[in-house]
């Protein structure tokens, strides 16, 4: 038989494109169109409906970047269409090759109610299944002119303040049409068979059976009368569509989804509209497809709908009750997980799950994080304590070097907790359910022979409008189709139950899920990261002092509502394109403004509580919010600091520079203003590697291959400039309690002023770096070459730390050339180590070298600033203040303590005298993470603590107020089954035994 595959396949593609698809909507009758261009920001629906409209026609340009145009469309169904299916086609000027990331519309009725959204693959609105002749049509389309910003080129269109005024779009068509249902069905038949056929081998008989059936169907189509011959063509395809799948065919659980970034190439206000548009599409689709299931993953987005579209929210609640609309994930947003602090991660689940319980009475059991840029090893324990048991991610498939070895596995965290995890082999969270993607899922699935199923999220995301009726048609045809995986649309929990049941002994992956890509997100947009860290610290302070005042001061009202509101604001900004610094300029400009407002409000809240606690008086009272005592002031208490230790001395250094000493450290700063010695006098040990200098600022070129704000590629290291040129060096302070050397350097178009301080009694060198940064596509680092033979480093993460090798023996270690740490990173050899602490820096890198003397130099560098140009061309330009400290002789416990001290500075007030802490813990390894009043307004005290050093710990917690019971709770503050914590002793003590890195949340019932 002659092989005419290519001819037949080409014929199919052309006939589909040029004859059959255009025949789905026939007999177009133009609607009357009028427009109103809203000035400035979007307006309420009522204002849009009542606006003064003017005539408009097809082909007319509309929409400057970020503008909103309202189109009023009216028309009348022709009399001879009575009894026919009528749809309007409303094309705003969509680019069909890019579903999402462009203009969108939401159709309203004249009474303001939502109908559905308009998107590139969803530009129709049903008028009637059986129309009445003369039926009147009147709709209002709220059209958003979002600029296209996906080409990775620097642009100022990413902020309303700098974008242009020229129209971006041209109205394409707005017509009433007859919807030819049988033609539409034929399109779905042919597309499914085409995609399936092209995935089958050229030696597969099934491929040829489909090919011949398609040829026969096309022969039956009269190209001049497609609607009249569509049924006959479909009849010739019925046989190949009825052939059942193989018994061993891979099984796919298809879940409708529309991944919508809560901010990215659009501002937060546009996300509010995006989620409403997509959700309106989903409830509209559910009305006609009762088996359709759609999963929505962010409580914040549902809350936006509740606030801004209450009518739509009520429709969603009905669909949730029906089991079609499925909230998943249980987090406030799909947050970053690398940089979010431990308590903030707990609150992501507390407020996310609480919203779903309060609004819908449902509890989610899965965590849905397909798109975050790597996953902390602390996550499994947090997931379990949040009452969830399953985890889903997709992004690891983006790794550049190593292919992750599992698709279904047990993920083990730093404390030993395991969570059942799925990583969909389809390698997308926006599947089109096409044959190529489904075949890839089946081929790619790594659990063959043990497991048989995977999950596929399908639908157009990020403004593409979500799943469509075409997606559902593909799923229906491939439910049981020879050559295809079997597809079943079902809820995510149904998939996890089945996958877990068939593969309980799935393999284990221990430790972080490191993404070998997007490493620059640990550093981009420094002010956003700084705002997050400081907000987390301030929230800790505000809750601690407010709780203390609520217990101690009669009449003091704990600010429940304000704290929850601020927490939700901070949690929103931890979304995985905001905190990582990968959003447009508008997003980060607003984030800076928001963080300033948050700081002002929390400072005011802290001051009010501390004034209530301090009382009237003139005695200086120092408040210590840190979880460890310092200067004689207990953790969580206030008092008078103990006298300073041995005074600090400053001397001239031989050969230039200065020598600072305080009896614990001796620090030499050479004539270049660099630290050439940081000597641990107590251990008689040098921390700076011989022949090197610490606190060395270095600058690299920074032009990654693709994702500017997201990525740094390893080749950036090939070129480095040491910033050793000195403008000035002076002694800025020389007193017995502290001494400071100030160094000023100029480089490129920028300057850096560094203040190096040694304090009495301290075992850290504190460095404040003020940078006026005006570089482009450059990367600023601070290097600390340490005289330490470290096989690994420890980096703080949520509720503990994670170890990473310093060598590059394998491709897995080599790929981690940039790593994330929270408040500290620590390198040690047995018996002695060094910590590097920071107040808002997350990116680090560690390298090792063997010197000619045989010693090893372990160089730890902080990543201070970047200057990518996309998507924000002005990233990080301007003034920055960055704080970090070198701690010679530090162990892990020292790093934990010093890291908290750096991030939680003391506050001083005049008052009546000391304020005793509400709680005391007698073991430094056990760190109190949060003290607050319970969410249920009962007045109970919630204390969250964890073991911080990676070992077992026995501790006694003592409450300085009457306690009737101590109940171990989950993150939602509900009793935890199997808790070993019992009734406190009469003196208010609770005995605790913690395993390594264990998190314990206690609810203390007050009398």
Short mmCIF file of C-alpha atoms in Angstrom, two decimals, residues 331-580:
data_model
loop_
_atom_site.label_atom_id
_atom_site.label_comp_id
_atom_site.label_asym_id
_atom_site.label_seq_id
_atom_site.Cartn_x
_atom_site.Cartn_y
_atom_site.Cartn_z
CA UNK A 331 -3.04 28.35 51.44
CA UNK A 332 -3.87 32.04 51.33
CA UNK A 333 -1.93 32.29 48.07
CA UNK A 334 0.35 29.99 46.10
CA UNK A 335 3.31 31.46 47.90
CA UNK A 336 7.00 31.24 47.40
CA UNK A 337 8.35 28.62 49.79
CA UNK A 338 12.08 29.40 49.76
CA UNK A 339 12.01 32.82 51.44
CA UNK A 340 8.75 32.85 53.39
CA UNK A 341 9.46 32.71 57.13
CA UNK A 342 8.34 29.78 59.26
CA UNK A 343 5.51 31.55 61.04
CA UNK A 344 4.32 33.15 57.82
CA UNK A 345 4.18 29.71 56.19
CA UNK A 346 2.06 28.50 59.09
CA UNK A 347 -0.24 31.49 58.60
CA UNK A 348 -0.58 30.77 54.87
CA UNK A 349 -2.35 27.57 55.93
CA UNK A 350 -4.13 29.02 58.96
CA UNK A 351 -5.81 31.82 57.05
CA UNK A 352 -6.23 29.87 53.82
CA UNK A 353 -7.93 26.88 55.43
CA UNK A 354 -9.86 29.04 57.89
CA UNK A 355 -11.41 30.98 54.99
CA UNK A 356 -12.51 27.78 53.26
CA UNK A 357 -13.95 26.38 56.50
CA UNK A 358 -15.76 29.58 57.40
CA UNK A 359 -17.17 30.28 53.94
CA UNK A 360 -17.85 26.79 52.59
CA UNK A 361 -17.54 24.39 55.50
CA UNK A 362 -14.87 22.37 53.71
CA UNK A 363 -11.39 21.26 54.66
CA UNK A 364 -8.82 20.72 51.97
CA UNK A 365 -6.50 17.72 52.24
CA UNK A 366 -4.09 18.59 49.46
CA UNK A 367 -1.51 21.31 48.94
CA UNK A 368 -1.54 22.64 45.39
CA UNK A 369 1.67 24.49 44.45
CA UNK A 370 2.43 23.80 40.79
CA UNK A 371 4.39 26.95 39.96
CA UNK A 372 6.54 28.03 42.93
CA UNK A 373 10.28 28.14 42.37
CA UNK A 374 11.43 25.22 44.49
CA UNK A 375 10.11 23.82 47.76
CA UNK A 376 11.56 24.05 51.23
CA UNK A 377 12.45 20.88 53.09
CA UNK A 378 10.41 22.19 56.02
CA UNK A 379 7.20 21.86 54.02
CA UNK A 380 6.19 18.25 54.77
CA UNK A 381 5.85 18.87 58.50
CA UNK A 382 3.98 22.14 57.94
CA UNK A 383 1.64 20.40 55.49
CA UNK A 384 0.86 17.66 57.99
CA UNK A 385 0.34 20.09 60.87
CA UNK A 386 -2.09 22.01 58.67
CA UNK A 387 -4.28 18.92 58.43
CA UNK A 388 -3.30 18.09 54.84
CA UNK A 389 -1.83 14.84 53.58
CA UNK A 390 -1.10 15.28 49.88
CA UNK A 391 1.17 17.61 47.96
CA UNK A 392 1.17 18.52 44.26
CA UNK A 393 3.83 20.40 42.33
CA UNK A 394 4.82 20.80 38.69
CA UNK A 395 7.66 23.30 38.50
CA UNK A 396 10.46 20.82 39.18
CA UNK A 397 10.06 19.69 35.57
CA UNK A 398 11.68 23.00 34.60
CA UNK A 399 15.04 22.02 36.13
CA UNK A 400 17.85 22.56 33.65
CA UNK A 401 20.31 19.84 34.62
CA UNK A 402 18.88 16.87 36.48
CA UNK A 403 15.65 15.06 35.71
CA UNK A 404 13.71 14.43 38.88
CA UNK A 405 13.47 10.63 39.32
CA UNK A 406 9.87 10.29 40.53
CA UNK A 407 6.35 11.37 39.68
CA UNK A 408 4.62 9.85 42.69
CA UNK A 409 6.67 9.64 45.88
CA UNK A 410 6.88 10.25 49.59
CA UNK A 411 8.51 13.58 50.35
CA UNK A 412 10.44 13.58 53.62
CA UNK A 413 11.13 16.85 55.42
CA UNK A 414 13.91 17.92 57.75
CA UNK A 415 12.14 16.50 60.80
CA UNK A 416 11.32 13.14 59.19
CA UNK A 417 7.68 13.87 58.37
CA UNK A 418 6.58 12.41 55.03
CA UNK A 419 3.82 13.62 52.73
CA UNK A 420 2.46 11.75 49.72
CA UNK A 421 3.42 13.82 46.69
CA UNK A 422 2.57 13.87 43.01
CA UNK A 423 4.47 15.58 40.24
CA UNK A 424 2.30 15.33 37.08
CA UNK A 425 4.26 13.78 34.19
CA UNK A 426 2.30 15.88 31.69
CA UNK A 427 4.79 18.64 32.59
CA UNK A 428 2.27 21.47 32.49
CA UNK A 429 -0.40 22.87 34.78
CA UNK A 430 -2.31 24.35 31.80
CA UNK A 431 -2.91 21.27 29.67
CA UNK A 432 -5.04 21.44 26.53
CA UNK A 433 -5.83 17.70 26.84
CA UNK A 434 -4.47 17.30 23.33
CA UNK A 435 -3.04 14.03 22.13
CA UNK A 436 0.58 15.14 22.27
CA UNK A 437 0.36 16.20 25.93
CA UNK A 438 -1.50 13.08 26.99
CA UNK A 439 0.94 10.84 25.13
CA UNK A 440 3.80 12.69 26.81
CA UNK A 441 2.23 12.11 30.22
CA UNK A 442 1.98 8.37 29.56
CA UNK A 443 5.49 8.05 28.12
CA UNK A 444 7.08 10.27 30.74
CA UNK A 445 5.46 8.61 33.77
CA UNK A 446 8.28 7.15 35.86
CA UNK A 447 6.26 4.82 38.05
CA UNK A 448 5.38 2.33 35.29
CA UNK A 449 4.84 -1.14 36.62
CA UNK A 450 4.11 0.12 40.12
CA UNK A 451 1.63 2.93 39.61
CA UNK A 452 -0.79 3.44 36.74
CA UNK A 453 -2.23 6.92 37.06
CA UNK A 454 -1.35 10.60 37.03
CA UNK A 455 -3.12 13.92 37.37
CA UNK A 456 -3.46 16.48 34.57
CA UNK A 457 -4.60 20.04 35.35
CA UNK A 458 -6.26 21.40 32.20
CA UNK A 459 -7.41 24.82 31.09
CA UNK A 460 -6.08 28.15 29.87
CA UNK A 461 -4.47 30.07 32.73
CA UNK A 462 -3.39 33.61 33.59
CA UNK A 463 -6.29 35.27 31.85
CA UNK A 464 -6.87 32.64 29.18
CA UNK A 465 -10.27 31.96 30.72
CA UNK A 466 -9.84 28.47 32.15
CA UNK A 467 -11.19 25.21 30.69
CA UNK A 468 -13.50 25.44 27.69
CA UNK A 469 -16.20 23.27 26.16
CA UNK A 470 -13.54 22.07 23.70
CA UNK A 471 -11.47 20.70 26.60
CA UNK A 472 -14.46 18.78 27.88
CA UNK A 473 -15.15 17.40 24.41
CA UNK A 474 -11.59 16.08 24.21
CA UNK A 475 -11.89 14.50 27.63
CA UNK A 476 -15.16 12.81 26.69
CA UNK A 477 -13.76 11.34 23.47
CA UNK A 478 -10.61 10.08 25.20
CA UNK A 479 -12.32 8.61 28.21
CA UNK A 480 -11.88 5.15 26.71
CA UNK A 481 -10.15 5.45 23.35
CA UNK A 482 -7.70 3.03 21.75
CA UNK A 483 -4.18 4.44 21.62
CA UNK A 484 -4.88 7.11 24.23
CA UNK A 485 -4.57 7.14 28.02
CA UNK A 486 -7.93 6.78 29.72
CA UNK A 487 -9.23 10.15 30.95
CA UNK A 488 -11.63 10.74 33.78
CA UNK A 489 -12.56 14.21 34.99
CA UNK A 490 -12.57 14.05 38.76
CA UNK A 491 -11.71 15.87 41.95
CA UNK A 492 -8.04 16.01 43.00
CA UNK A 493 -8.74 14.10 46.22
CA UNK A 494 -10.18 11.22 44.19
CA UNK A 495 -6.92 10.98 42.29
CA UNK A 496 -4.81 11.06 45.44
CA UNK A 497 -6.92 8.41 47.15
CA UNK A 498 -6.46 6.06 44.19
CA UNK A 499 -2.78 6.84 43.67
CA UNK A 500 -2.05 6.38 47.36
CA UNK A 501 -3.97 3.10 47.52
CA UNK A 502 -2.11 1.54 44.59
CA UNK A 503 1.35 2.82 45.51
CA UNK A 504 1.66 3.05 49.28
CA UNK A 505 5.30 2.00 49.13
CA UNK A 506 6.27 4.75 46.72
CA UNK A 507 9.94 5.84 46.84
CA UNK A 508 11.14 8.52 49.27
CA UNK A 509 12.80 11.82 48.41
CA UNK A 510 14.42 13.42 51.45
CA UNK A 511 15.16 17.11 51.65
CA UNK A 512 14.32 20.17 49.60
CA UNK A 513 12.85 20.08 46.13
CA UNK A 514 15.45 22.41 44.66
CA UNK A 515 14.56 24.01 41.34
CA UNK A 516 17.59 24.10 39.06
CA UNK A 517 16.38 27.36 37.54
CA UNK A 518 15.17 30.78 38.71
CA UNK A 519 17.93 31.09 41.31
CA UNK A 520 18.03 34.86 40.84
CA UNK A 521 14.68 35.12 42.60
CA UNK A 522 16.51 34.86 45.93
CA UNK A 523 17.90 38.37 45.23
CA UNK A 524 15.85 40.37 42.69
CA UNK A 525 13.85 43.32 44.05
CA UNK A 526 15.72 43.76 47.33
CA UNK A 527 13.20 46.20 48.81
CA UNK A 528 10.36 43.73 48.35
CA UNK A 529 12.36 41.08 50.17
CA UNK A 530 13.36 43.52 52.87
CA UNK A 531 9.76 44.60 53.30
CA UNK A 532 8.71 40.97 53.72
CA UNK A 533 11.37 40.13 56.30
CA UNK A 534 10.70 43.24 58.35
CA UNK A 535 6.95 42.74 58.19
CA UNK A 536 7.35 39.18 59.46
CA UNK A 537 9.50 40.43 62.34
CA UNK A 538 7.12 43.26 63.19
CA UNK A 539 4.14 40.92 63.21
CA UNK A 540 5.97 38.72 65.71
CA UNK A 541 6.57 41.77 67.90
CA UNK A 542 3.05 43.08 67.57
CA UNK A 543 1.46 39.75 68.52
CA UNK A 544 3.83 39.12 71.42
CA UNK A 545 3.39 42.49 73.07
CA UNK A 546 -0.33 42.69 72.30
CA UNK A 547 -0.85 39.23 73.83
CA UNK A 548 1.23 40.19 76.86
CA UNK A 549 -0.79 43.38 77.32
CA UNK A 550 -4.08 41.53 76.85
CA UNK A 551 -3.15 39.14 79.67
CA UNK A 552 -1.55 41.69 81.97
CA UNK A 553 -3.30 45.02 81.46
CA UNK A 554 -7.00 45.31 82.38
CA UNK A 555 -9.03 46.78 79.55
CA UNK A 556 -6.40 46.30 76.86
CA UNK A 557 -8.12 45.00 73.69
CA UNK A 558 -6.16 42.54 71.59
CA UNK A 559 -6.32 43.80 67.94
CA UNK A 560 -7.61 40.58 66.35
CA UNK A 561 -9.07 42.11 63.19
CA UNK A 562 -6.15 44.43 62.49
CA UNK A 563 -3.60 41.67 62.93
CA UNK A 564 -5.52 39.32 60.64
CA UNK A 565 -5.87 42.01 58.00
CA UNK A 566 -2.15 42.83 58.11
CA UNK A 567 -1.17 39.17 58.06
CA UNK A 568 -3.27 38.63 54.94
CA UNK A 569 -1.62 41.61 53.27
CA UNK A 570 1.83 40.22 54.02
CA UNK A 571 0.81 36.73 52.93
CA UNK A 572 -0.52 38.07 49.64
CA UNK A 573 2.83 39.69 48.91
CA UNK A 574 4.54 36.34 49.45
CA UNK A 575 2.96 35.15 46.22
CA UNK A 576 5.52 33.40 44.05
CA UNK A 577 6.04 36.29 41.62
CA UNK A 578 5.95 39.13 44.15
CA UNK A 579 8.36 38.10 46.89
CA UNK A 580 10.72 36.47 44.34
#
